[in-house]
Coordinates of C-alpha atoms in Angstrom, one line a residue:
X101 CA 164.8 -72.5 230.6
X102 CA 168.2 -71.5 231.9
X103 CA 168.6 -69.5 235.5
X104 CA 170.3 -66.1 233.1
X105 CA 166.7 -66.3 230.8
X106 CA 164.5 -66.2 233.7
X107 CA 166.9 -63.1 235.6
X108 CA 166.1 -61.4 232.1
X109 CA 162.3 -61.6 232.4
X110 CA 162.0 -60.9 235.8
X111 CA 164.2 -57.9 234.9
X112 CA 161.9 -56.3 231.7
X113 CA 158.8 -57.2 233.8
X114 CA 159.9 -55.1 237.2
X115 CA 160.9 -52.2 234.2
X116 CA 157.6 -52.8 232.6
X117 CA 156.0 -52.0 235.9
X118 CA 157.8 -48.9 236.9
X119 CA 157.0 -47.4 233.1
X120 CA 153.6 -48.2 234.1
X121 CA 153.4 -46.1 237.4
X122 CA 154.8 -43.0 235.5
X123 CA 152.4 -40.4 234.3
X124 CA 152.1 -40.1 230.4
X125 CA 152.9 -36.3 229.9
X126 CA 152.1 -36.6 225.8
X127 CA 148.3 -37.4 226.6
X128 CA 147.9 -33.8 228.7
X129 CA 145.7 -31.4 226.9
X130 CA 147.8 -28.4 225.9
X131 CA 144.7 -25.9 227.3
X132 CA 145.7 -27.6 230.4
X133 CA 149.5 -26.4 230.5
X134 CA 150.5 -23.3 232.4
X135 CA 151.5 -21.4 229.8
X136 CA 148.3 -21.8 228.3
X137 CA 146.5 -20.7 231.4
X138 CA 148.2 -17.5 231.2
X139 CA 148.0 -16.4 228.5
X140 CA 144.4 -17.0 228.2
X141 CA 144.1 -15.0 231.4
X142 CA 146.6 -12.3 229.8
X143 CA 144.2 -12.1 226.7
X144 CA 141.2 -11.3 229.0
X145 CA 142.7 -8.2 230.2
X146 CA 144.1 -7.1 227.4
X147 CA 140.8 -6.8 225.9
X148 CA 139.9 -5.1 228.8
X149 CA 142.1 -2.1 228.9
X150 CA 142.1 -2.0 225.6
X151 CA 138.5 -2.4 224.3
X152 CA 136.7 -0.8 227.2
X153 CA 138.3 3.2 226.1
X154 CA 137.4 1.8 222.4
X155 CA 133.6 1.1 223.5
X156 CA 133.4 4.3 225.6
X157 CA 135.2 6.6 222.7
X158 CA 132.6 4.1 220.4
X159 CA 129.2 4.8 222.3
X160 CA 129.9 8.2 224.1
X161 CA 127.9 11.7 222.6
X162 CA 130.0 15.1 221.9
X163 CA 127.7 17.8 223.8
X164 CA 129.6 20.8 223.3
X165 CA 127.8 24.1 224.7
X166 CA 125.9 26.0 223.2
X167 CA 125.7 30.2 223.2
X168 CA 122.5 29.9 225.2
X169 CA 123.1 33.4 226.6
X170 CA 123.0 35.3 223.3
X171 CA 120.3 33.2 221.9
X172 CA 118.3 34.3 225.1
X173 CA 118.9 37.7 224.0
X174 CA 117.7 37.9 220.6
X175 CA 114.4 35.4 221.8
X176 CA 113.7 37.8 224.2
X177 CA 114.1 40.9 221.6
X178 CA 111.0 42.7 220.6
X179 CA 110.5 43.1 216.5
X180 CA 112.0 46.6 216.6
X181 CA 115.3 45.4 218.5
X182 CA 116.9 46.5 214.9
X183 CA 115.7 49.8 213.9
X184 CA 116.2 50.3 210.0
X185 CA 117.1 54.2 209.2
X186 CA 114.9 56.3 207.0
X187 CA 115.7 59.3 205.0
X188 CA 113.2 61.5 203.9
X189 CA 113.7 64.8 201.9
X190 CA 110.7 66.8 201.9
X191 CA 110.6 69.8 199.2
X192 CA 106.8 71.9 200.8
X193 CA 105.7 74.2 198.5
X194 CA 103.7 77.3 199.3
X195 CA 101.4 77.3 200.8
X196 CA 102.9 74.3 202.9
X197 CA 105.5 74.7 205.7
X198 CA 108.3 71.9 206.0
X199 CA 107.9 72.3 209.8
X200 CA 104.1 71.4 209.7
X201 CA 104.5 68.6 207.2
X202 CA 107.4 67.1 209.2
X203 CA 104.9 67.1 212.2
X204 CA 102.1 65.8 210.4
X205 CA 104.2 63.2 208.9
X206 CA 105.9 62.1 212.6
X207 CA 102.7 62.0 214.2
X208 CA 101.1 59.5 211.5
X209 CA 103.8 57.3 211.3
X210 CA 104.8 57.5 214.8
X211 CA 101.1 55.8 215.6
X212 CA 101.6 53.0 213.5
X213 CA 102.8 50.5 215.2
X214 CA 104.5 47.9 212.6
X215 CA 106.8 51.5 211.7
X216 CA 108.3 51.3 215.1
X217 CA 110.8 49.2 213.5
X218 CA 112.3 52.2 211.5
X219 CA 114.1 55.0 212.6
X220 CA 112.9 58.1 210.3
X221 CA 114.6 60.8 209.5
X222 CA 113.0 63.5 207.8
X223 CA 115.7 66.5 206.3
X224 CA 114.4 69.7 204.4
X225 CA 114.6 70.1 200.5
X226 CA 115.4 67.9 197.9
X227 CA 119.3 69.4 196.2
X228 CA 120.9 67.1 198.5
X229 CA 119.0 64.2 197.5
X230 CA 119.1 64.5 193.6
X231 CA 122.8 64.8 194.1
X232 CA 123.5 61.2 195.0
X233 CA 122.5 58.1 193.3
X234 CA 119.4 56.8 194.7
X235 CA 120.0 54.3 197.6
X236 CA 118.1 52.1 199.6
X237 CA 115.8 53.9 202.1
X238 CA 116.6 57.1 200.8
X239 CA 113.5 59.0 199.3
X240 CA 111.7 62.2 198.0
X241 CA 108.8 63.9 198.6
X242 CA 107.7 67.0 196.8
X243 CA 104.3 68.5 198.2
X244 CA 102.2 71.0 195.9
X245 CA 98.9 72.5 196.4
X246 CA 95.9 71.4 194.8
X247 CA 92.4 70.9 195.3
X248 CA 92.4 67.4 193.7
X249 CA 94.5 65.0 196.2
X250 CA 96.6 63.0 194.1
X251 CA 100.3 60.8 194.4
X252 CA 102.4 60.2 191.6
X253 CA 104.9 57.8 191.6
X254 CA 108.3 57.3 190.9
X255 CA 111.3 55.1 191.8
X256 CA 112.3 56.4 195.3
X257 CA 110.2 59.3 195.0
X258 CA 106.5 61.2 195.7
X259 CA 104.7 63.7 194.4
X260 CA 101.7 64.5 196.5
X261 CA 99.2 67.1 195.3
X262 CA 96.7 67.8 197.9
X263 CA 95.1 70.8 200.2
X264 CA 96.6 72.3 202.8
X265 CA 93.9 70.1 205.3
X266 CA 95.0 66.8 203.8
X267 CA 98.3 66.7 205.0
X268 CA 96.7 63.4 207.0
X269 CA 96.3 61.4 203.4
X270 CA 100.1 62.1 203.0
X271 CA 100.9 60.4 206.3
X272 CA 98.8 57.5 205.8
X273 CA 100.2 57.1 202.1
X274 CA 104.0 57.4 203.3
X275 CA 103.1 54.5 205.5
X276 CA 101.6 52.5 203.2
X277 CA 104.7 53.0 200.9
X278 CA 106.9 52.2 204.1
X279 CA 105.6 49.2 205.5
X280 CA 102.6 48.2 202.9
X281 CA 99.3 46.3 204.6
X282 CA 99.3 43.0 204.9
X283 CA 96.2 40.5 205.9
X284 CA 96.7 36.6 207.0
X285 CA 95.6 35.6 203.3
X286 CA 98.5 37.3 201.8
X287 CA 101.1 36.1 204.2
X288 CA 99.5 32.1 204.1
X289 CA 100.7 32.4 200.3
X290 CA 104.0 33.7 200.4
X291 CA 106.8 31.4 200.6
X292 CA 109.6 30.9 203.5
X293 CA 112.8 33.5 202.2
X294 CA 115.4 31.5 200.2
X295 CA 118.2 32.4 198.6
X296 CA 117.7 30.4 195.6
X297 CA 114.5 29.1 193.7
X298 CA 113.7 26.9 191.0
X299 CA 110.8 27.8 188.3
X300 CA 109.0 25.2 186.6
X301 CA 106.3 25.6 184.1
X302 CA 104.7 23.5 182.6
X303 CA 102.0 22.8 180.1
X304 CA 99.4 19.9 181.3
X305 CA 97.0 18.6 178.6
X306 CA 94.5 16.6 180.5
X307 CA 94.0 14.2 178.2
X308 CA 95.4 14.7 174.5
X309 CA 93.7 11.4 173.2
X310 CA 89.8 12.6 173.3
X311 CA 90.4 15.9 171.7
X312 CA 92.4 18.9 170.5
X313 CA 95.8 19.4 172.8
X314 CA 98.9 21.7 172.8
X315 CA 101.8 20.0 170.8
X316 CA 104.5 22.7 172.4
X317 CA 104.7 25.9 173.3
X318 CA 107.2 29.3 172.6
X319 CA 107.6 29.3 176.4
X320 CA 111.2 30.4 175.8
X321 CA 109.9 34.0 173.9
X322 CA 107.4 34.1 176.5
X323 CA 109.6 33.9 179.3
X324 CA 112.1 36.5 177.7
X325 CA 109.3 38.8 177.5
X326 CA 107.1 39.0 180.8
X327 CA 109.1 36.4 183.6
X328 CA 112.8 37.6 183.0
X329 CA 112.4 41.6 183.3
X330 CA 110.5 40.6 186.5
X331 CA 113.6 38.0 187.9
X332 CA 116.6 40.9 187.0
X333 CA 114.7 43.2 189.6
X334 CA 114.4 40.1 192.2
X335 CA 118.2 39.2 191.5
X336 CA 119.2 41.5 194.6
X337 CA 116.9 39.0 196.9
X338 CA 117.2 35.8 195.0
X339 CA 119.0 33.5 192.6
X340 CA 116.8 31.5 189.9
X341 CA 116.8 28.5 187.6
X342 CA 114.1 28.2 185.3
X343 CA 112.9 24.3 183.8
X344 CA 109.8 23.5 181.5
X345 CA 108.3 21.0 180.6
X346 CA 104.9 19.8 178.4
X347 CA 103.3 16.5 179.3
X348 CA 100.2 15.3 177.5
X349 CA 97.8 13.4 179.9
X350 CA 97.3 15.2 183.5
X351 CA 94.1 13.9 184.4
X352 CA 92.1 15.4 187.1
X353 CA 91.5 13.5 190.4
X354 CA 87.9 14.6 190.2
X355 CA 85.2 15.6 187.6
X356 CA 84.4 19.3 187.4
X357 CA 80.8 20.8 188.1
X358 CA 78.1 21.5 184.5
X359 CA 77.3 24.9 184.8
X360 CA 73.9 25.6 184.9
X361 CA 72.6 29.1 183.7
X362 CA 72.1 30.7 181.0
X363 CA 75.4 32.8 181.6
X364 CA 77.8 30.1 181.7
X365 CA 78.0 27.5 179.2
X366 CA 80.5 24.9 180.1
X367 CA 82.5 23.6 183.6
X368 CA 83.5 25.1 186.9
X369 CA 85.8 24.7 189.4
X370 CA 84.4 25.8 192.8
X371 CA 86.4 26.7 196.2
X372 CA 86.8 23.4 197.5
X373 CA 88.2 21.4 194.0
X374 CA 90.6 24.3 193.9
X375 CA 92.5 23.2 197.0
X376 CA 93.0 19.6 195.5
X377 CA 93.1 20.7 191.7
X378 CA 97.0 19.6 191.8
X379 CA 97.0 15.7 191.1
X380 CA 100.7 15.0 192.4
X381 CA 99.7 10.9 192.1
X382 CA 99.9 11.5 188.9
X383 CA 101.2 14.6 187.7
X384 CA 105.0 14.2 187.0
X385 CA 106.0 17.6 188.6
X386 CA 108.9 16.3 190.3
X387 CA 111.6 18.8 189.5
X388 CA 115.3 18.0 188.8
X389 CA 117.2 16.9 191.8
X390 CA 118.1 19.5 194.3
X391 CA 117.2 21.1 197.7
X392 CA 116.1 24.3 196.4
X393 CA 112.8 25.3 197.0
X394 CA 110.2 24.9 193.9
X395 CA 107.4 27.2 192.5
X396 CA 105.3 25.7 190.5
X397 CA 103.5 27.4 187.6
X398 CA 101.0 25.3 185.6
X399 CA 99.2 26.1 181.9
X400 CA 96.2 23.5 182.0
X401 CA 94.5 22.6 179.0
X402 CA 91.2 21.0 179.9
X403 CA 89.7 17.5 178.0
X404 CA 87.5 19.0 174.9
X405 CA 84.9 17.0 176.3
X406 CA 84.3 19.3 179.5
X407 CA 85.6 22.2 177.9
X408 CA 85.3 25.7 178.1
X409 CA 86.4 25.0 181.9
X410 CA 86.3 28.5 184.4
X411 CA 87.8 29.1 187.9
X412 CA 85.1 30.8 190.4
X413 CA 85.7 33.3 193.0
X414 CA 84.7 31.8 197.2
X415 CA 81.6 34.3 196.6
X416 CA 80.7 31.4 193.3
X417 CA 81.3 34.0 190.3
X418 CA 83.6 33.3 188.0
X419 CA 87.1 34.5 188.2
X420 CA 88.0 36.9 185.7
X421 CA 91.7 35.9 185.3
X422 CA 90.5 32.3 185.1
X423 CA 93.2 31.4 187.3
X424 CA 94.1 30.9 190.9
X425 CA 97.3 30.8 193.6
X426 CA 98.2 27.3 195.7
X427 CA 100.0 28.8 198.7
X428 CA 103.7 28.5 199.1
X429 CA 103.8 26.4 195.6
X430 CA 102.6 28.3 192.9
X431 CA 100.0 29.4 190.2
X432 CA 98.1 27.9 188.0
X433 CA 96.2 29.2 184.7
X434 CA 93.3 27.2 183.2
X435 CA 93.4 28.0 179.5
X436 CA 90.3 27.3 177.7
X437 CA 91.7 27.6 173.3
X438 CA 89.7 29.6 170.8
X439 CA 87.4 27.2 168.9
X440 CA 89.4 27.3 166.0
X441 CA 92.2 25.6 167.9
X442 CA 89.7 23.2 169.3
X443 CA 89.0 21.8 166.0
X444 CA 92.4 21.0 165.3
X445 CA 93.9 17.6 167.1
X446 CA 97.3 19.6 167.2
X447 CA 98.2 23.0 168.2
X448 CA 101.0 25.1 169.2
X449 CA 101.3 27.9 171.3
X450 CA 102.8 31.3 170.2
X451 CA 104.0 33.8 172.3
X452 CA 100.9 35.6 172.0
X453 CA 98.8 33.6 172.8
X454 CA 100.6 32.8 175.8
X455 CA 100.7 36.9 176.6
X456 CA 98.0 36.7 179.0
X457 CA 99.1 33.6 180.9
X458 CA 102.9 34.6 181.4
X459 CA 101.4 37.9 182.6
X460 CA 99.1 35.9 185.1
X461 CA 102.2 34.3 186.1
X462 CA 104.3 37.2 186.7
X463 CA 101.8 38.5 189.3
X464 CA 101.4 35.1 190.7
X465 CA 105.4 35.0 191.1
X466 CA 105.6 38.4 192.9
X467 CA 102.6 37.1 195.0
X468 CA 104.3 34.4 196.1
X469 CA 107.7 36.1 196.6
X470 CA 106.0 38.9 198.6
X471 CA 105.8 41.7 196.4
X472 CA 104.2 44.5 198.1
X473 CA 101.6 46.1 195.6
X474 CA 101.0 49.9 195.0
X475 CA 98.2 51.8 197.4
X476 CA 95.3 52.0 195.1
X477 CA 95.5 56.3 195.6
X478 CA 98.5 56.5 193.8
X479 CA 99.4 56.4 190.1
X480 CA 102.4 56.1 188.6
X481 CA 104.5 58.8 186.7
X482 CA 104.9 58.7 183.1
X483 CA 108.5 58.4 183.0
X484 CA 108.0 55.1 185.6
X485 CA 105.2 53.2 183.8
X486 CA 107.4 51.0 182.5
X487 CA 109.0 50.0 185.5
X488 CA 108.2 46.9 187.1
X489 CA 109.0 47.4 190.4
X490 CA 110.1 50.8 192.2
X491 CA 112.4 51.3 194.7
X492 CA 109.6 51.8 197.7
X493 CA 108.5 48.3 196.5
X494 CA 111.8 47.0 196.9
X495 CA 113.5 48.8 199.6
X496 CA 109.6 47.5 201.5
X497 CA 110.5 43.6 200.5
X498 CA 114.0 43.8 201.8
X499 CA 113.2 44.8 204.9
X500 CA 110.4 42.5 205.2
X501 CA 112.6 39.7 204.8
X502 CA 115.1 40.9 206.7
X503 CA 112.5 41.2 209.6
X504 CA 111.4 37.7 209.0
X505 CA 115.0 36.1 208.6
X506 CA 116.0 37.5 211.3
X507 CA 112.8 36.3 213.5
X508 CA 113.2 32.6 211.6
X509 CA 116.8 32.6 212.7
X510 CA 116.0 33.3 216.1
X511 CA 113.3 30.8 216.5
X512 CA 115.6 28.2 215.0
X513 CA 118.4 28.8 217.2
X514 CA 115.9 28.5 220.1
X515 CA 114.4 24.9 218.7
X516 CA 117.5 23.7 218.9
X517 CA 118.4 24.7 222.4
X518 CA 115.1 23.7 223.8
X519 CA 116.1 20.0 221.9
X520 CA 119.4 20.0 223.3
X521 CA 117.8 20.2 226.3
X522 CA 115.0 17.8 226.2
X523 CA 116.8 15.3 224.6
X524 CA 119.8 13.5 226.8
X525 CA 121.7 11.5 223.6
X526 CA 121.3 14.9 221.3
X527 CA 124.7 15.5 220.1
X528 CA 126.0 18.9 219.7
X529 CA 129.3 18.8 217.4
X530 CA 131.6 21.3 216.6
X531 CA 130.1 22.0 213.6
X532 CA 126.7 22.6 215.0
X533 CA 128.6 24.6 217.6
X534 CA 130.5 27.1 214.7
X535 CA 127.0 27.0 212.8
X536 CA 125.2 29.0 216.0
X537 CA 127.4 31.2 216.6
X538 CA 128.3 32.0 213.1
X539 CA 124.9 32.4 213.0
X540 CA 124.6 34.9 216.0
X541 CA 127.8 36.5 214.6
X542 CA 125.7 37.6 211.7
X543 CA 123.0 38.9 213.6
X544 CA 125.0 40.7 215.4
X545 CA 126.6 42.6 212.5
X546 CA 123.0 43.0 211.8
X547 CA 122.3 45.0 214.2
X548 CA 125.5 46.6 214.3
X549 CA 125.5 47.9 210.9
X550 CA 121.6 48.8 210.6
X551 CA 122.7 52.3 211.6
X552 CA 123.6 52.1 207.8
X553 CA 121.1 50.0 206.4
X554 CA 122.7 48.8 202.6
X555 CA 122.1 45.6 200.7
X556 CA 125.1 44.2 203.2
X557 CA 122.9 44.1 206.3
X558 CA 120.1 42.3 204.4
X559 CA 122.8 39.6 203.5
X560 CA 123.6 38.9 207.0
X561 CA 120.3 38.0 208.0
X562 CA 120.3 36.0 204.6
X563 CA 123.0 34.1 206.1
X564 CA 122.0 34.1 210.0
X565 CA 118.7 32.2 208.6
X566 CA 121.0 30.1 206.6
X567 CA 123.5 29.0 208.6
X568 CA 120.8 28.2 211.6
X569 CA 118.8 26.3 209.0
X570 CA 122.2 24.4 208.7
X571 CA 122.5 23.3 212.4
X572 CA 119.4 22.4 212.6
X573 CA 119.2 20.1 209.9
X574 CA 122.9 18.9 210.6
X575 CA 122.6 14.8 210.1
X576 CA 123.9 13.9 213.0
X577 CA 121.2 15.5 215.4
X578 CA 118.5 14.7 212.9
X579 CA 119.2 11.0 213.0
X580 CA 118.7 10.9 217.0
X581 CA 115.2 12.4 216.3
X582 CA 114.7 9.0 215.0
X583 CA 117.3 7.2 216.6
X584 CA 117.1 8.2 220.6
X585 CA 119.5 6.8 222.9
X586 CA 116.1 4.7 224.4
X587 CA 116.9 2.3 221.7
X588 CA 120.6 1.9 222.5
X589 CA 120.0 -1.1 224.5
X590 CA 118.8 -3.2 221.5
X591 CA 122.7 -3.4 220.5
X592 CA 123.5 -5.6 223.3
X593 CA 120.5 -7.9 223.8
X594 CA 120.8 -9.1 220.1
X595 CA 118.2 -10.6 218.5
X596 CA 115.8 -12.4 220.5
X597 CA 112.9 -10.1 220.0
X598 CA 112.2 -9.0 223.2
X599 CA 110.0 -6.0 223.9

């Protein structure tokens, strides 16, 4: 080996060591570099400022206020705080004075307490009533001597025939008329006010295969003839849609009492298989799809082998109509067919033979809606015999629901102050907001315009009730009823089911 070959090891060895001692920047980890390190850094605050407004705009709850101060005012309102006006034109004959029958008739209503709510007017002689078209709260009464008392009836008008010492029966039939009785049976049955209502009949064999059944039915002509007369006069209160159906087994969830006695030859029904006569596991009664409030009416055809089949009274007699009232959801008639029918496996209903039934179910209906009946001392007139329902009986339902809208309203405005308040996560958006006071906007014209009383002021408290119904059934404050804020911290411990 030459001296120039060795110089040239020596030399790539000594670079071979240097190359050695430097540090190998392509093995670093690129985490590791600086601009790495920032931006990771950066990235943290970014989703800082920007994802901490997003979870707070994300998680926080709209309480808006609420018109607490004018819901106080109606809560705190007696029954009375909107007075309804009343005309009355009396036309006395002789021997009767208008003075003294004014008197009588202030000092018997004025005792009644449930006619503090009106404001009664009552004007001399009857031209300037028969002059006008009738209009709500606007009546007649002509008095003539006789020694028979007796009232005859008309549309917004009274005859009363009486003494000159029974001006007291006048009173106490005016008030009747005015603001007719009511007991807590009666008001358990009749249904919340809504502005709409569906109708469904139907036709329930119980059991089609043992015996003689109803094919069908001329509901349609039966309807016509007793149920539609009866829904035009309602059409100022409510709106109505009308469905049928028949179905051929509707068994009963129980088996009906033998009768024993020589006076009753069949089945019966007694008080306490009346209150769970409706078999909803299996009776398809579901109506077609819709948030209207249903009234059910029911024609039930009993199996031939436990027929004839009666309905009895509480007292254990059996009920002549052979029919009875579920509260708030309809009626139902038991109809036991002729034996001629019974021998046939088929038969179909005519419209007379559903004449009794559909006039069972017209008075169930007006029962249900509210319908004040007649006092028993008064008749109708000829001329009004025909009428369904008179003016007293109407003018009398539309106040009564006016009263009760307006205290349903008030109660529902109050619920959902007394939520607000109980509850911390309740939200209160601006459309529950708009809803209240919409709702206490209409109260308000109410009681503004019951200085007037028409068909007008019952629709405000129509829609008061309506539009508090609506806030208080808004989705968003019903889903924290199920949903409260309690529960909240379940989203952040995720699932590792801790209690």
């Amino acid at each position: 080996m030459t001296m120039s070959e060795n110089h040239e090891l020596s030399s790539s060895s000594a670079k071979g060591k240097s190359a050695s001692n430097e540090p190998d920047h392509s093995s670093t980890p690129f985490f590791q570099s600086d601009k790495a390190r920032i931006t990771v850094i950066a990235s943290y605050w970014i989703v800082i400022f920007l994802g901490l407004p997003l979870w707070w705009y994300a998680t926080s709850i709209q309480r808006l206020s609420l018109p607490k101060g004018r819901i106080e005012k109606w809560v705190h309102a007696n029954d009375s705080y909107v007075k309804v006006p009343i005309e009355i034109y009396v036309d006395a004959q002789a021997p009767f004075n208008f003075q003294d029958v004014k008197a009588s008739l202030l000092a018997g209503l004025g005792s009644t307490e449930s006619l503090r709510s009106l404001d009664l007017n009552i004007l001399p002689g009857s031209a300037i009533r028969k002059s006008q078209p009738a209009r709500t709260n606007i009546y007649d009464i002509g008095i003539s001597s006789s020694q028979n008392s007796k009232f005859i009836l008309s549309d917004r008008s009274l005859l009363a025939l009486l003494s000159p010492n029974n001006l007291q029966d006048l009173a106490t039939t005016v008030s009747r008329l005015l603001i007719p009785p009511r007991d807590q049976a009666s008001d358990l049955r009749v249904t919340r006010y809504s502005g709409r209502y569906r109708l469904a009949f139907s036709l329930l064999n119980e059991n089609a295969a043992t015996g003689a059944a109803a094919r069908g039915w001329d509901v349609n002509g039966a309807l016509e003839r007793y149920i539609q007369p009866t829904l035009m006069e309602l059409g100022v209160l409510h709106n109505f849609t009308i469905e049928s159906q028949v179905q051929f087994h509707a068994p009963l969830a129980f088996s009906p009492h033998q009768a024993h006695g020589d006076s009753i030859n069949g089945y019966v029904l007694d008080d306490d298989q009346l209150k769970v006569f409706v078999n909803s596991a299996e009776w398809s009664l579901a109506s077609s799809v819709s948030n209207d409030p249903v009234l059910h009416f029911l024609l039930f055809i009993p199996d031939s082998t436990r027929a004839p089949l009666y309905v009895t009274d509480a007292s254990g007699q059996i009920a002549k109509s052979n029919a009875f009232i579920v509260p708030q959801w309809g009626g139902i008639v038991v109809f036991n067919p002729p034996k001629d029918q019974m021998t046939s496996q088929l038969f179909h209903l005519s419209s007379s033979d559903l004449a009794s039934t559909f006039a069972l179910f017209r008075s169930q209906l007006t029962a249900l809606l509210g319908v004040p009946s007649i006092p028993s001392n008064v008749q109708l007139h000829p001329d009004a015999v025909g009428m369904l329902l008179t003016g007293w009986q109407k003018d009398a339902l539309m106040r009564r629901r006016a009263q009760e809208n307006i205290r349903d309203s008030v109660e529902t405005l109050g619920s959902i102050v007394n939520l607000v308040d109980k509850i911390d996560g309740m939200p209160v958006g601006e459309e529950v907001q708009q809803d209240m006071v919409k709702s206490l906007d209409e109260l308000d014209q109410m009681f503004v315009k019951s200085s007037r009383w028409s068909y007008e002021s019952f629709l405000h408290s129509a829609r008061a009730l309506h539009l508090s119904s609506k806030a208080f059934f808004n989705p968003n404050m019903v889903a924290m009823l199920y949903f409260p804020t309690e529960h909240n911290g379940r989203c952040y411990q995720g699932a590792q089911g801790m209690d």
